[in-house]
Coordinates of C-alpha atoms in Angstrom, one line a residue:
X106 CA -107.7 103.2 -44.1
X107 CA -104.6 101.2 -44.7
X108 CA -103.6 99.1 -41.7
X109 CA -100.2 99.1 -40.1
X110 CA -97.4 97.1 -41.6
X111 CA -96.4 94.0 -39.7
X112 CA -93.3 94.0 -37.4
X113 CA -91.9 92.8 -34.1
X114 CA -91.1 94.5 -30.9
X115 CA -89.2 92.0 -28.8
X116 CA -88.9 94.2 -25.7
X117 CA -92.3 95.1 -24.4
X118 CA -90.8 97.2 -21.6
X119 CA -89.9 99.8 -24.1
X120 CA -93.4 100.0 -25.6
X121 CA -94.5 103.2 -23.7
X122 CA -91.4 105.2 -24.7
X123 CA -91.3 104.0 -28.3
X124 CA -95.0 104.3 -28.8
X125 CA -95.4 107.8 -27.4
X126 CA -92.4 109.1 -29.4
X127 CA -93.7 107.5 -32.6
X128 CA -97.2 109.0 -31.9
X129 CA -95.9 112.5 -31.4
X130 CA -93.8 112.4 -34.6
X131 CA -96.8 111.1 -36.4
X132 CA -99.0 113.9 -35.0
X133 CA -97.0 116.5 -36.9
X134 CA -98.5 115.2 -40.1
X135 CA -102.1 115.2 -38.9
X136 CA -104.2 118.4 -39.2
X137 CA -105.2 118.9 -35.6
X138 CA -106.5 121.7 -33.5
X139 CA -103.2 121.7 -31.5
X140 CA -104.6 119.8 -28.5
X141 CA -103.8 116.2 -27.5
X142 CA -106.2 114.1 -25.6
X143 CA -104.5 111.5 -23.5
X144 CA -106.6 108.7 -22.1
X145 CA -105.7 106.1 -19.4
X146 CA -102.5 107.2 -17.8
X147 CA -103.2 104.8 -15.0
X148 CA -99.6 104.6 -13.6
X149 CA -97.7 107.5 -12.3
X150 CA -94.5 106.6 -14.1
X151 CA -96.4 106.3 -17.4
X152 CA -98.0 109.7 -16.9
X153 CA -94.7 111.3 -16.2
X154 CA -93.3 109.8 -19.4
X155 CA -96.2 110.9 -21.5
X156 CA -96.0 114.5 -20.1
X157 CA -92.3 114.6 -20.8
X158 CA -92.8 113.4 -24.4
X159 CA -95.7 115.8 -25.0
X160 CA -93.7 118.7 -23.6
X161 CA -90.8 117.8 -25.9
X162 CA -93.0 118.0 -29.0
X163 CA -95.0 121.1 -27.8
X164 CA -98.4 119.5 -27.2
X165 CA -100.9 120.5 -24.5
X166 CA -102.4 117.7 -22.4
X167 CA -106.1 117.7 -21.7
X168 CA -107.9 115.5 -19.1
X169 CA -104.9 113.2 -18.8
X170 CA -106.5 110.8 -16.3
X171 CA -109.7 109.9 -18.2
X172 CA -110.1 106.3 -19.3
X173 CA -111.4 104.8 -22.5
X174 CA -113.3 101.5 -22.2
X175 CA -111.5 98.5 -23.5
X176 CA -108.2 100.2 -24.3
X177 CA -104.9 100.1 -22.4
X178 CA -103.8 103.5 -23.6
X179 CA -105.0 105.8 -26.4
X180 CA -104.4 109.3 -27.6
X181 CA -107.0 111.3 -29.5
X182 CA -106.2 114.1 -31.8
X183 CA -109.1 116.7 -31.7
X184 CA -110.1 117.7 -35.2
X185 CA -112.8 119.6 -36.9
X186 CA -116.4 118.2 -36.8
X187 CA -115.6 116.1 -33.8
X188 CA -113.5 113.6 -35.8
X189 CA -110.1 112.4 -35.0
X190 CA -107.3 109.9 -35.3
X191 CA -107.0 107.5 -32.5
X192 CA -103.8 105.8 -31.5
X193 CA -104.2 102.6 -29.6
X194 CA -101.4 101.1 -27.6
X195 CA -102.0 97.8 -25.8
X196 CA -99.7 95.1 -24.5
X197 CA -100.4 93.2 -27.8
X198 CA -100.2 95.7 -30.6
X199 CA -99.9 99.3 -31.8
X200 CA -102.5 100.6 -34.3
X201 CA -103.9 103.8 -35.8
X202 CA -107.7 104.2 -36.2
X203 CA -110.1 106.8 -37.4
X204 CA -113.0 107.4 -35.0
X205 CA -115.8 109.8 -34.4
X206 CA -118.5 110.5 -31.8
X207 CA -116.3 111.0 -28.8
X208 CA -118.6 110.8 -25.8
X209 CA -118.4 112.8 -22.6
X210 CA -116.7 111.2 -19.6
X211 CA -119.0 109.1 -17.4
X212 CA -119.3 109.5 -13.6
X213 CA -116.5 106.9 -13.2
X214 CA -114.2 109.0 -15.3
X215 CA -114.3 106.8 -18.4
X216 CA -114.8 108.1 -22.0
X217 CA -116.8 106.3 -24.6
X218 CA -115.3 106.3 -28.1
X219 CA -117.2 105.2 -31.2
X220 CA -114.7 103.4 -33.4
X221 CA -115.5 103.9 -37.1
X222 CA -112.2 102.5 -38.4
X223 CA -111.7 99.2 -40.2
X224 CA -110.9 96.1 -38.1
X225 CA -107.2 95.4 -38.3
X226 CA -106.3 91.7 -39.1
X227 CA -103.9 90.4 -36.5
X228 CA -101.3 89.8 -39.2
X229 CA -101.4 93.5 -40.1
X230 CA -100.9 94.8 -36.6
X231 CA -97.6 95.5 -35.0
X232 CA -97.3 92.6 -32.7
X233 CA -95.0 92.3 -29.7
X234 CA -92.8 89.3 -29.0
X235 CA -94.1 86.6 -26.6
X236 CA -91.4 87.2 -24.0
X237 CA -92.8 89.2 -21.1
X238 CA -91.1 91.9 -19.1
X239 CA -92.7 94.0 -16.4
X240 CA -93.2 97.6 -17.5
X241 CA -91.7 99.0 -14.3
X242 CA -88.4 97.2 -14.9
X243 CA -85.5 98.8 -16.7
X244 CA -85.2 97.1 -20.1
X245 CA -82.1 95.1 -20.8
X246 CA -79.5 96.7 -23.0
X247 CA -80.4 96.2 -26.6
X248 CA -79.1 97.4 -29.9
X249 CA -80.3 100.4 -31.8
X250 CA -83.7 100.1 -33.5
X251 CA -84.6 101.7 -36.7
X252 CA -88.1 103.1 -37.3
X253 CA -89.5 103.2 -40.8
X254 CA -92.8 105.0 -41.1
X255 CA -94.9 106.0 -44.0
X256 CA -98.0 108.2 -43.8
X257 CA -100.2 108.8 -46.7
X258 CA -103.4 110.7 -47.3
X259 CA -106.3 108.8 -48.9
X260 CA -108.7 110.2 -51.5
X261 CA -111.3 110.7 -48.8
X262 CA -108.9 113.0 -46.8
X263 CA -108.5 110.5 -44.1
X264 CA -105.0 109.6 -42.9
X265 CA -103.5 106.1 -42.9
X266 CA -100.2 105.1 -41.5
X267 CA -97.7 102.3 -41.6
X268 CA -95.1 102.0 -38.9
X269 CA -92.7 99.3 -38.2
X270 CA -89.8 99.0 -35.8
X271 CA -87.2 96.6 -36.9
X272 CA -85.0 94.6 -34.6
X273 CA -82.9 92.8 -37.2
X274 CA -79.2 92.4 -37.2
X275 CA -79.2 94.3 -40.4
X276 CA -79.6 97.5 -38.4
X277 CA -76.5 96.7 -36.4
X278 CA -74.5 96.4 -39.6
X279 CA -72.5 99.4 -40.8
X280 CA -74.2 100.9 -43.8
X281 CA -70.8 100.5 -45.6
X282 CA -71.2 96.7 -45.3
X283 CA -74.8 96.6 -46.5
X284 CA -75.9 95.8 -50.1
X285 CA -78.9 98.2 -50.7
X286 CA -80.7 99.2 -53.9
X287 CA -83.4 101.6 -54.6
X288 CA -86.6 100.8 -56.5
X289 CA -84.8 101.7 -59.8
X290 CA -82.0 99.2 -59.1
X291 CA -79.3 101.7 -58.3
X292 CA -76.8 101.1 -55.5
X293 CA -74.8 104.3 -55.9
X294 CA -75.5 105.5 -52.4
X295 CA -74.9 104.6 -48.8
X296 CA -77.6 105.3 -46.2
X297 CA -78.8 103.7 -43.0
X298 CA -81.9 102.1 -44.4
X299 CA -83.4 102.6 -47.8
X300 CA -86.7 101.3 -46.5
X301 CA -87.2 104.6 -44.6
X302 CA -87.5 106.5 -47.9
X303 CA -91.3 106.9 -47.8
X304 CA -91.3 108.6 -44.4
X305 CA -88.4 110.8 -45.5
X306 CA -90.4 111.9 -48.5
X307 CA -93.1 113.1 -46.1
X308 CA -90.5 115.1 -44.2
X309 CA -89.3 116.7 -47.4
X310 CA -92.9 117.6 -48.5
X311 CA -93.5 119.3 -45.2
X312 CA -90.3 121.3 -45.6
X313 CA -91.3 122.4 -49.1
X314 CA -94.3 124.3 -47.6
X315 CA -91.9 126.5 -45.6
X316 CA -89.4 127.1 -48.4
X317 CA -91.3 129.3 -50.9
X318 CA -88.2 130.8 -52.6
X319 CA -86.8 127.5 -53.7
X320 CA -90.2 126.4 -54.9
X321 CA -90.4 129.6 -56.9
X322 CA -87.0 129.0 -58.4
X323 CA -88.2 125.5 -59.6
X324 CA -91.2 127.0 -61.3
X325 CA -89.2 129.7 -63.0
X326 CA -86.7 127.1 -64.2
X327 CA -89.2 124.9 -66.1
X328 CA -88.3 126.5 -69.4
X329 CA -84.6 127.2 -68.7
X330 CA -82.0 125.1 -66.9
X331 CA -79.4 127.6 -65.6
X332 CA -77.4 124.7 -64.1
X333 CA -77.6 122.4 -67.1
X334 CA -74.3 120.5 -67.2
X335 CA -73.3 121.4 -63.6
X336 CA -71.9 118.6 -61.6
X337 CA -72.2 119.6 -58.0
X338 CA -70.6 117.8 -55.1
X339 CA -72.0 118.9 -51.8
X340 CA -71.0 118.5 -48.1
X341 CA -73.7 120.0 -45.8
X342 CA -76.1 118.9 -43.1
X343 CA -78.5 116.4 -44.7
X344 CA -81.9 117.4 -43.5
X345 CA -85.3 117.8 -45.1
X346 CA -84.4 121.4 -45.9
X347 CA -81.2 120.3 -47.7
X348 CA -83.2 117.8 -49.6
X349 CA -85.4 120.6 -50.9
X350 CA -82.3 122.4 -52.0
X351 CA -80.8 119.4 -53.7
X352 CA -84.0 118.6 -55.6
X353 CA -84.2 122.3 -56.6
X354 CA -80.7 122.1 -58.0
X355 CA -81.7 118.9 -59.9
X356 CA -84.7 120.8 -61.3
X357 CA -82.4 123.5 -62.4
X358 CA -80.4 121.0 -64.5
X359 CA -77.6 120.0 -62.1
X360 CA -76.3 116.5 -61.2
X361 CA -75.5 116.2 -57.5
X362 CA -73.5 113.9 -55.2
X363 CA -73.8 114.6 -51.5
X364 CA -72.2 113.8 -48.1
X365 CA -72.8 115.1 -44.6
X366 CA -70.7 117.8 -43.0
X367 CA -71.6 116.6 -39.4
X368 CA -71.6 113.1 -38.2
X369 CA -74.7 113.6 -36.0
X370 CA -76.9 115.9 -38.0
X371 CA -78.1 113.6 -40.8
X372 CA -81.8 112.6 -40.8
X373 CA -81.6 108.9 -41.9
X374 CA -85.1 108.9 -43.4
X375 CA -84.4 112.0 -45.5
X376 CA -81.1 110.5 -46.8
X377 CA -83.1 107.4 -47.7
X378 CA -85.7 109.4 -49.6
X379 CA -82.9 111.2 -51.6
X380 CA -81.3 107.9 -52.4
X381 CA -84.6 106.5 -53.5
X382 CA -85.1 109.5 -55.8
X383 CA -81.8 108.8 -57.5
X384 CA -79.4 111.1 -55.7
X385 CA -76.0 109.6 -54.7
X386 CA -76.1 110.3 -51.0
X387 CA -73.4 109.0 -48.6
X388 CA -74.4 109.8 -45.1
X389 CA -76.1 108.5 -41.9
X390 CA -76.5 109.6 -38.4
X391 CA -73.7 108.5 -36.0
X392 CA -70.9 108.1 -38.5
X393 CA -67.4 107.5 -37.2
X394 CA -64.5 109.8 -38.2
X395 CA -63.4 107.2 -40.7
X396 CA -66.9 106.9 -42.1
X397 CA -67.1 110.7 -42.4
X398 CA -64.0 110.9 -44.7
X399 CA -65.0 107.7 -46.5
X400 CA -68.4 109.2 -47.5
X401 CA -66.8 112.4 -48.8
X402 CA -64.3 110.3 -50.8
X403 CA -67.2 108.3 -52.3
X404 CA -68.8 111.5 -53.5
X405 CA -65.6 112.8 -55.1
X406 CA -63.8 109.7 -56.3
X407 CA -66.2 108.1 -58.8
X408 CA -65.4 106.7 -62.2
X409 CA -66.8 108.6 -65.1
X410 CA -68.0 111.6 -63.1
X411 CA -66.0 114.6 -62.0
X412 CA -67.4 117.6 -60.2
X413 CA -67.2 121.1 -61.6
X414 CA -68.9 122.9 -58.6
X415 CA -68.4 122.6 -54.9
X416 CA -71.1 123.4 -52.2
X417 CA -69.4 123.1 -48.8
X418 CA -70.3 123.7 -45.2
X419 CA -67.2 123.8 -43.0
X420 CA -64.5 123.4 -45.6
X421 CA -64.0 119.7 -45.1
X422 CA -64.9 118.8 -48.7
X423 CA -62.7 121.5 -50.2
X424 CA -59.9 120.4 -47.9
X425 CA -60.2 116.8 -49.0
X426 CA -60.1 117.6 -52.7
X427 CA -57.1 119.8 -52.2
X428 CA -55.4 117.0 -50.2
X429 CA -56.3 114.0 -52.3
X430 CA -57.4 115.1 -55.7
X431 CA -55.8 118.5 -56.5
X432 CA -56.0 118.0 -60.3
X433 CA -59.8 118.1 -60.0
X434 CA -59.6 121.9 -59.6
X435 CA -58.7 122.2 -63.3
X436 CA -62.4 121.5 -64.1
X437 CA -64.0 123.1 -61.0
X438 CA -65.5 126.5 -61.7
X439 CA -66.1 127.6 -58.2
X440 CA -66.7 126.9 -54.5
X441 CA -69.8 128.1 -52.5
X442 CA -69.1 128.0 -48.7
X443 CA -71.8 128.5 -46.1
X444 CA -70.1 128.5 -42.6
X445 CA -67.7 130.9 -40.9
X446 CA -65.3 128.0 -40.3
X447 CA -65.2 127.1 -44.0
X448 CA -64.9 130.8 -45.0
X449 CA -62.0 131.2 -42.7
X450 CA -60.2 128.3 -44.3
X451 CA -60.9 129.8 -47.8
X452 CA -59.4 133.1 -46.8
X453 CA -56.3 131.3 -45.5
X454 CA -55.9 129.6 -48.8
X455 CA -56.4 132.9 -50.7
X456 CA -53.8 134.6 -48.5
X457 CA -51.3 131.8 -49.1
X458 CA -51.9 132.0 -52.8
X459 CA -53.3 128.4 -52.9
X460 CA -56.9 129.1 -53.8
X461 CA -57.0 128.1 -57.5
X462 CA -60.7 128.8 -58.2
X463 CA -63.2 131.5 -57.3
X464 CA -65.1 131.1 -54.1
X465 CA -68.4 132.6 -52.9
X466 CA -68.7 133.5 -49.2
X467 CA -72.3 132.8 -48.4
X468 CA -71.8 133.1 -44.7
X469 CA -71.1 136.8 -44.8
X470 CA -74.0 137.6 -47.2
X471 CA -76.7 139.7 -45.6
X472 CA -79.3 137.0 -46.1
X473 CA -77.2 134.4 -44.2
X474 CA -75.8 136.6 -41.4
X475 CA -78.9 138.5 -40.5
X476 CA -81.4 135.7 -40.8
X477 CA -79.9 132.2 -40.5
X478 CA -77.2 133.1 -38.0
X479 CA -79.5 135.2 -35.9
X480 CA -83.1 134.0 -36.1
X481 CA -82.3 130.3 -36.5
X482 CA -80.0 130.2 -33.5
X483 CA -82.4 132.3 -31.4
X484 CA -85.1 129.7 -31.7
X485 CA -83.0 126.5 -31.9
X486 CA -80.8 127.0 -28.9
X487 CA -83.7 126.7 -26.5
X488 CA -85.0 123.7 -28.4
X489 CA -81.7 121.9 -28.3
X490 CA -81.1 122.5 -24.6
X491 CA -84.7 121.6 -23.6
X492 CA -84.8 118.4 -25.5
X493 CA -81.4 117.2 -24.1
X494 CA -81.6 118.3 -20.5
X495 CA -85.3 119.1 -19.7
X496 CA -83.9 122.1 -17.8
X497 CA -85.7 125.3 -16.7
X498 CA -84.0 128.5 -18.0
X499 CA -85.3 131.0 -15.5
X500 CA -82.6 132.1 -13.1
X501 CA -79.9 130.0 -14.7
X502 CA -76.5 131.7 -15.1
X503 CA -75.2 131.3 -18.7
X504 CA -72.0 132.4 -20.4
X505 CA -72.1 132.8 -24.2
X506 CA -68.7 132.8 -25.8
X507 CA -68.9 135.1 -28.8
X508 CA -71.3 137.9 -29.7
X509 CA -71.6 137.6 -33.4
X510 CA -74.9 137.0 -35.0
X511 CA -75.1 133.5 -33.6
X512 CA -74.2 134.7 -30.1
X513 CA -76.7 137.5 -30.3
X514 CA -79.5 135.1 -31.1
X515 CA -78.5 132.8 -28.3
X516 CA -78.3 135.6 -25.8
X517 CA -81.6 137.2 -26.8
X518 CA -83.4 133.8 -26.4
X519 CA -81.9 133.0 -23.0
X520 CA -82.5 136.5 -21.7
X521 CA -86.1 136.3 -22.7
X522 CA -86.5 133.1 -20.8
X523 CA -85.2 134.7 -17.6
X524 CA -81.6 133.5 -17.6
X525 CA -78.7 135.6 -16.3
X526 CA -76.4 135.9 -19.3
X527 CA -72.7 136.8 -19.5
X528 CA -70.8 137.3 -22.7
X529 CA -67.1 136.8 -23.7
X530 CA -65.8 138.6 -26.8
X531 CA -62.5 139.6 -28.4
X532 CA -63.8 142.3 -30.7
X533 CA -64.4 145.7 -28.9
X534 CA -67.2 146.5 -31.3
X535 CA -69.2 143.3 -30.6
X536 CA -68.3 143.7 -27.0
X537 CA -69.8 147.2 -26.9
X538 CA -72.9 145.9 -28.5
X539 CA -73.2 143.2 -25.8
X540 CA -72.9 145.8 -23.1
X541 CA -75.5 148.1 -24.6
X542 CA -77.8 145.1 -25.1
X543 CA -77.7 144.6 -21.3
X544 CA -75.2 141.8 -21.0
X545 CA -72.2 141.8 -18.7
X546 CA -68.9 141.4 -20.6
X547 CA -66.5 139.1 -18.8
X548 CA -63.5 136.8 -19.3
X549 CA -64.4 133.1 -19.1
X550 CA -62.1 132.5 -16.1
X551 CA -64.1 135.1 -14.1
X552 CA -67.4 133.2 -14.2
X553 CA -66.5 129.6 -15.0
X554 CA -67.0 128.4 -11.4
X555 CA -70.5 129.8 -11.1
X556 CA -72.3 129.4 -14.4
X557 CA -74.8 126.7 -15.1
X558 CA -74.4 126.6 -18.9
X559 CA -71.5 127.3 -21.2
X560 CA -72.2 128.0 -24.9
X561 CA -69.6 128.6 -27.6
X562 CA -70.4 130.6 -30.7
X563 CA -67.0 131.6 -32.0
X564 CA -65.9 129.4 -34.9
X565 CA -62.5 129.3 -33.1
X566 CA -60.6 126.5 -31.4
X567 CA -59.9 125.7 -27.8
X568 CA -62.3 128.4 -26.5
X569 CA -63.2 126.1 -23.6
X570 CA -60.0 124.3 -22.4
X571 CA -59.4 121.5 -20.0
X572 CA -58.5 124.1 -17.4
X573 CA -62.0 125.6 -17.8
X574 CA -63.6 122.2 -17.7
X575 CA -61.8 121.3 -14.5
X576 CA -63.0 124.4 -12.7
X577 CA -66.7 124.1 -13.7
X578 CA -69.3 123.5 -11.1
X579 CA -71.1 120.1 -10.7
X580 CA -73.7 119.5 -13.4
X581 CA -72.6 122.4 -15.6
X582 CA -73.9 122.0 -19.2
X583 CA -71.4 122.5 -22.0
X584 CA -72.4 122.9 -25.6
X585 CA -71.4 124.4 -28.9
X586 CA -73.4 126.5 -31.4
X587 CA -70.5 127.2 -33.8
X588 CA -69.8 124.9 -36.7
X589 CA -66.5 123.4 -35.7
X590 CA -66.2 120.7 -33.0
X591 CA -62.9 122.3 -31.9
X592 CA -64.3 125.1 -29.8
X593 CA -64.6 122.8 -26.8
X594 CA -61.4 120.8 -26.1
X595 CA -63.3 117.5 -25.9
X596 CA -60.1 115.5 -26.7
X597 CA -58.6 116.5 -23.3
X598 CA -61.5 114.8 -21.6
X599 CA -60.7 111.4 -23.0
X600 CA -58.3 110.4 -20.3
X601 CA -58.2 107.4 -17.9
X602 CA -59.1 109.3 -14.8
X603 CA -62.4 110.6 -16.2
X604 CA -65.4 108.5 -16.7
X605 CA -67.8 109.0 -19.6
X606 CA -71.5 108.0 -19.1
X607 CA -74.0 108.2 -22.0
X608 CA -77.3 109.1 -20.3
X609 CA -79.4 109.7 -23.4
X610 CA -78.9 110.3 -27.1
X611 CA -76.2 113.0 -27.6
X612 CA -75.9 113.6 -23.9
X613 CA -72.8 112.5 -22.0
X614 CA -71.9 112.9 -18.3
X615 CA -68.1 113.3 -17.9
X616 CA -67.3 112.4 -14.3
X617 CA -64.2 113.5 -12.3
X618 CA -62.6 111.3 -9.6
X619 CA -64.2 113.4 -6.9
X620 CA -67.7 112.8 -8.2
X621 CA -68.1 116.1 -10.0
X622 CA -69.7 115.8 -13.4
X623 CA -70.3 118.0 -16.4
X624 CA -73.1 117.5 -19.0
X625 CA -71.6 117.5 -22.5
X626 CA -74.0 117.8 -25.4
X627 CA -73.4 116.3 -28.9
X628 CA -69.7 115.7 -28.0
X629 CA -69.0 119.4 -28.6
X630 CA -70.5 119.4 -32.1
X631 CA -73.2 121.7 -33.4
X632 CA -76.0 121.5 -30.8
X633 CA -79.1 122.5 -32.8
X634 CA -78.7 120.3 -35.8
X635 CA -77.4 117.4 -33.7
X636 CA -79.9 117.4 -30.9
X637 CA -83.0 119.3 -32.2
X638 CA -84.3 120.9 -35.3
X639 CA -84.1 124.4 -36.9
X640 CA -86.8 126.7 -38.4
X641 CA -87.4 125.6 -42.0
X642 CA -88.4 129.1 -43.2
X643 CA -85.1 130.6 -42.1
X644 CA -83.1 127.9 -43.8
X645 CA -85.1 128.6 -47.0
X646 CA -83.4 132.0 -47.1
X647 CA -79.9 130.5 -46.8
X648 CA -80.6 127.6 -49.2
X649 CA -81.9 130.1 -51.8
X650 CA -78.7 132.2 -51.4
X651 CA -76.7 129.0 -51.9
X652 CA -78.6 128.2 -55.1
X653 CA -78.2 131.7 -56.5
X654 CA -74.5 131.6 -55.7
X655 CA -74.0 128.4 -57.6
X656 CA -75.9 129.8 -60.6
X657 CA -73.8 132.9 -60.5
X658 CA -70.5 131.2 -60.4
X659 CA -71.4 128.5 -62.9
X660 CA -72.7 130.9 -65.5
X661 CA -70.2 133.8 -64.9
X662 CA -68.2 134.7 -68.0
X663 CA -64.5 133.9 -67.8
X664 CA -62.6 136.7 -66.1
X665 CA -65.5 138.0 -64.0
X666 CA -64.3 136.2 -60.9
X667 CA -60.6 135.6 -60.2
X668 CA -59.0 133.2 -57.7
X669 CA -60.3 134.9 -54.7
X670 CA -63.2 134.9 -52.2
X671 CA -66.3 137.0 -53.1
X672 CA -69.6 138.1 -51.5
X673 CA -72.9 137.6 -53.3
X674 CA -73.8 140.7 -55.2
X675 CA -76.2 143.0 -53.2
X676 CA -78.8 142.7 -55.9
X677 CA -79.1 139.0 -55.3
X678 CA -79.4 139.4 -51.6
X679 CA -82.3 141.7 -52.2
X680 CA -83.8 139.2 -54.6
X681 CA -83.6 136.4 -52.1
X682 CA -85.4 138.6 -49.5
X683 CA -88.1 139.6 -52.0
X684 CA -89.0 136.0 -52.7
X685 CA -89.8 135.4 -49.0
X686 CA -92.0 138.5 -48.4
X687 CA -95.2 137.1 -49.9
X688 CA -95.3 134.6 -47.1
X689 CA -96.1 137.5 -44.7
X690 CA -98.4 139.3 -47.2
X691 CA -95.9 142.1 -47.1
X692 CA -96.1 145.0 -49.5
X693 CA -93.0 147.0 -50.5
X694 CA -93.1 150.7 -51.0
X695 CA -91.9 151.8 -54.4
X696 CA -89.7 154.9 -55.0
X697 CA -91.0 157.6 -57.2
X698 CA -88.7 158.8 -60.0
X699 CA -88.1 162.0 -58.1
X700 CA -87.2 160.1 -54.9
X701 CA -84.9 157.6 -56.8
X702 CA -83.1 160.5 -58.4
X703 CA -82.7 162.3 -55.1
X704 CA -81.1 159.2 -53.5
X705 CA -79.1 158.3 -56.6
X706 CA -80.7 154.8 -56.8
X707 CA -82.2 152.6 -59.4
X708 CA -85.9 152.2 -58.7
X709 CA -85.4 148.4 -58.8
X710 CA -82.3 148.3 -56.6
X711 CA -79.8 147.7 -55.2
X712 CA -81.0 150.0 -52.5
X713 CA -77.9 150.0 -50.3
X714 CA -74.2 150.4 -51.1
X715 CA -71.9 147.5 -50.5
X716 CA -70.4 149.1 -47.4
X717 CA -73.8 149.4 -45.7
X718 CA -74.2 147.4 -42.5
X719 CA -77.7 146.2 -41.9

């Protein structure tokens, strides 16, 4: 078993929080039975911290007050054949061990553990600094730390890990000011820390297991390269799922340059892994507005390389090229847009006669609307709220602004958890759906004083105004599940009479002069991708749709698509869905010749007309 890499933690008072968080992230990569054994929670505050962290990552605690002899704190992952991975956290070091032969607790409540792992040399452990601080004291304010972790499987099917927290001034430096190179000597990227690449690669490998359609596209493209010669510039959320899409596009023959469409949604370790693999990626979590546009410009404005395809999420990349480099559209074959915000901007360009290339509206394709928008949001809204606020949903009054597919998913999840849900809507059809689904349709002004949570899902601007914010009750939670950060008028809150207090990552308290405060999540940006995660399998459907849209536009003969906005052909929607059915061991019924003739259909589809509403 490979020992831990060396490193330094100069603030021991943060050991419990950092160690528990690192452990639980690590546990996702260890094949466990789903239970977590926590040993020696001797202090009440430590026990509360561990329970909170475990609840956040979905683990079940068992026998939390047992003690292991000779260890300050350890966690045991229960595995088959009574073997496990043990994580030992003491005041001197953090280490991972393999062990077996867990004994039963003694009469005194202690548990004997037979350690079968290698002895770790002191130089290979993660040592803490000499300065001492009491664990019950609040740590002094320190700069941000970066965590680089790598976890690899040995030939004997045991797991080894290397984890290091760095507290160097390098992590405080803006990525724009760093001089970084990958192992191939390339510096054509800008990420937080290229040293995080190995852990990011593990994240990508995990995502690949839940993205069967993209993996199938890679296999089918081994002999042919449908995107050979394509130069794709992308602006999307940079997550492990996006990385699988990018590497699939590369396998299909495309060259890619990428930036983030959201300043908070980038996974730094994934961006590092992509940069290490040779993808020019310009993104990191926590970009400023200036950084955001700089990254987009670095993707577009590069000597000797000009894009001929655009993959956008929100329309910012398309807007930037129109504004700064309009001549590039002479070589661009098409735009693929994923979000309702970006699609709205494309239709505005088309209506004004300014859209000079064909564009594919992925957002309104069946495989995006009915799966990503609905199922993804139905699961991730609860995850985002729980991680940021630790709140209980039962009995809470919630108003959801908008009852499109995103709003439907949010409402269904909150209702199932026992919340009292109100809906605001401008469309009478969606409004009637909300009523018949059992939700009370209201105007926001009617309930703004009483609700505990306000969620926007519209893609519009100024849905929640300063007037609404002034009238909210104390501790009301405000968040956004739409793409744009304009749905909540956050700018109106940046005034001298209001105090902003950052209470945890992506959670701000905005305090009024009379002491009232609201809880603003992700500064009004997209909650789920800024504060939590999203289901990989659902994103596989969207990513496959994006890939097929790029292939369709890139290979379309001249004249098939004019300078307008199009939907993906129905046949392709059905193909995307069919690629995901084997995961469920699903078996489609086939039409007989007589049945196909009766319905007027081709036996191989498409099975629904374009006007059909699923």
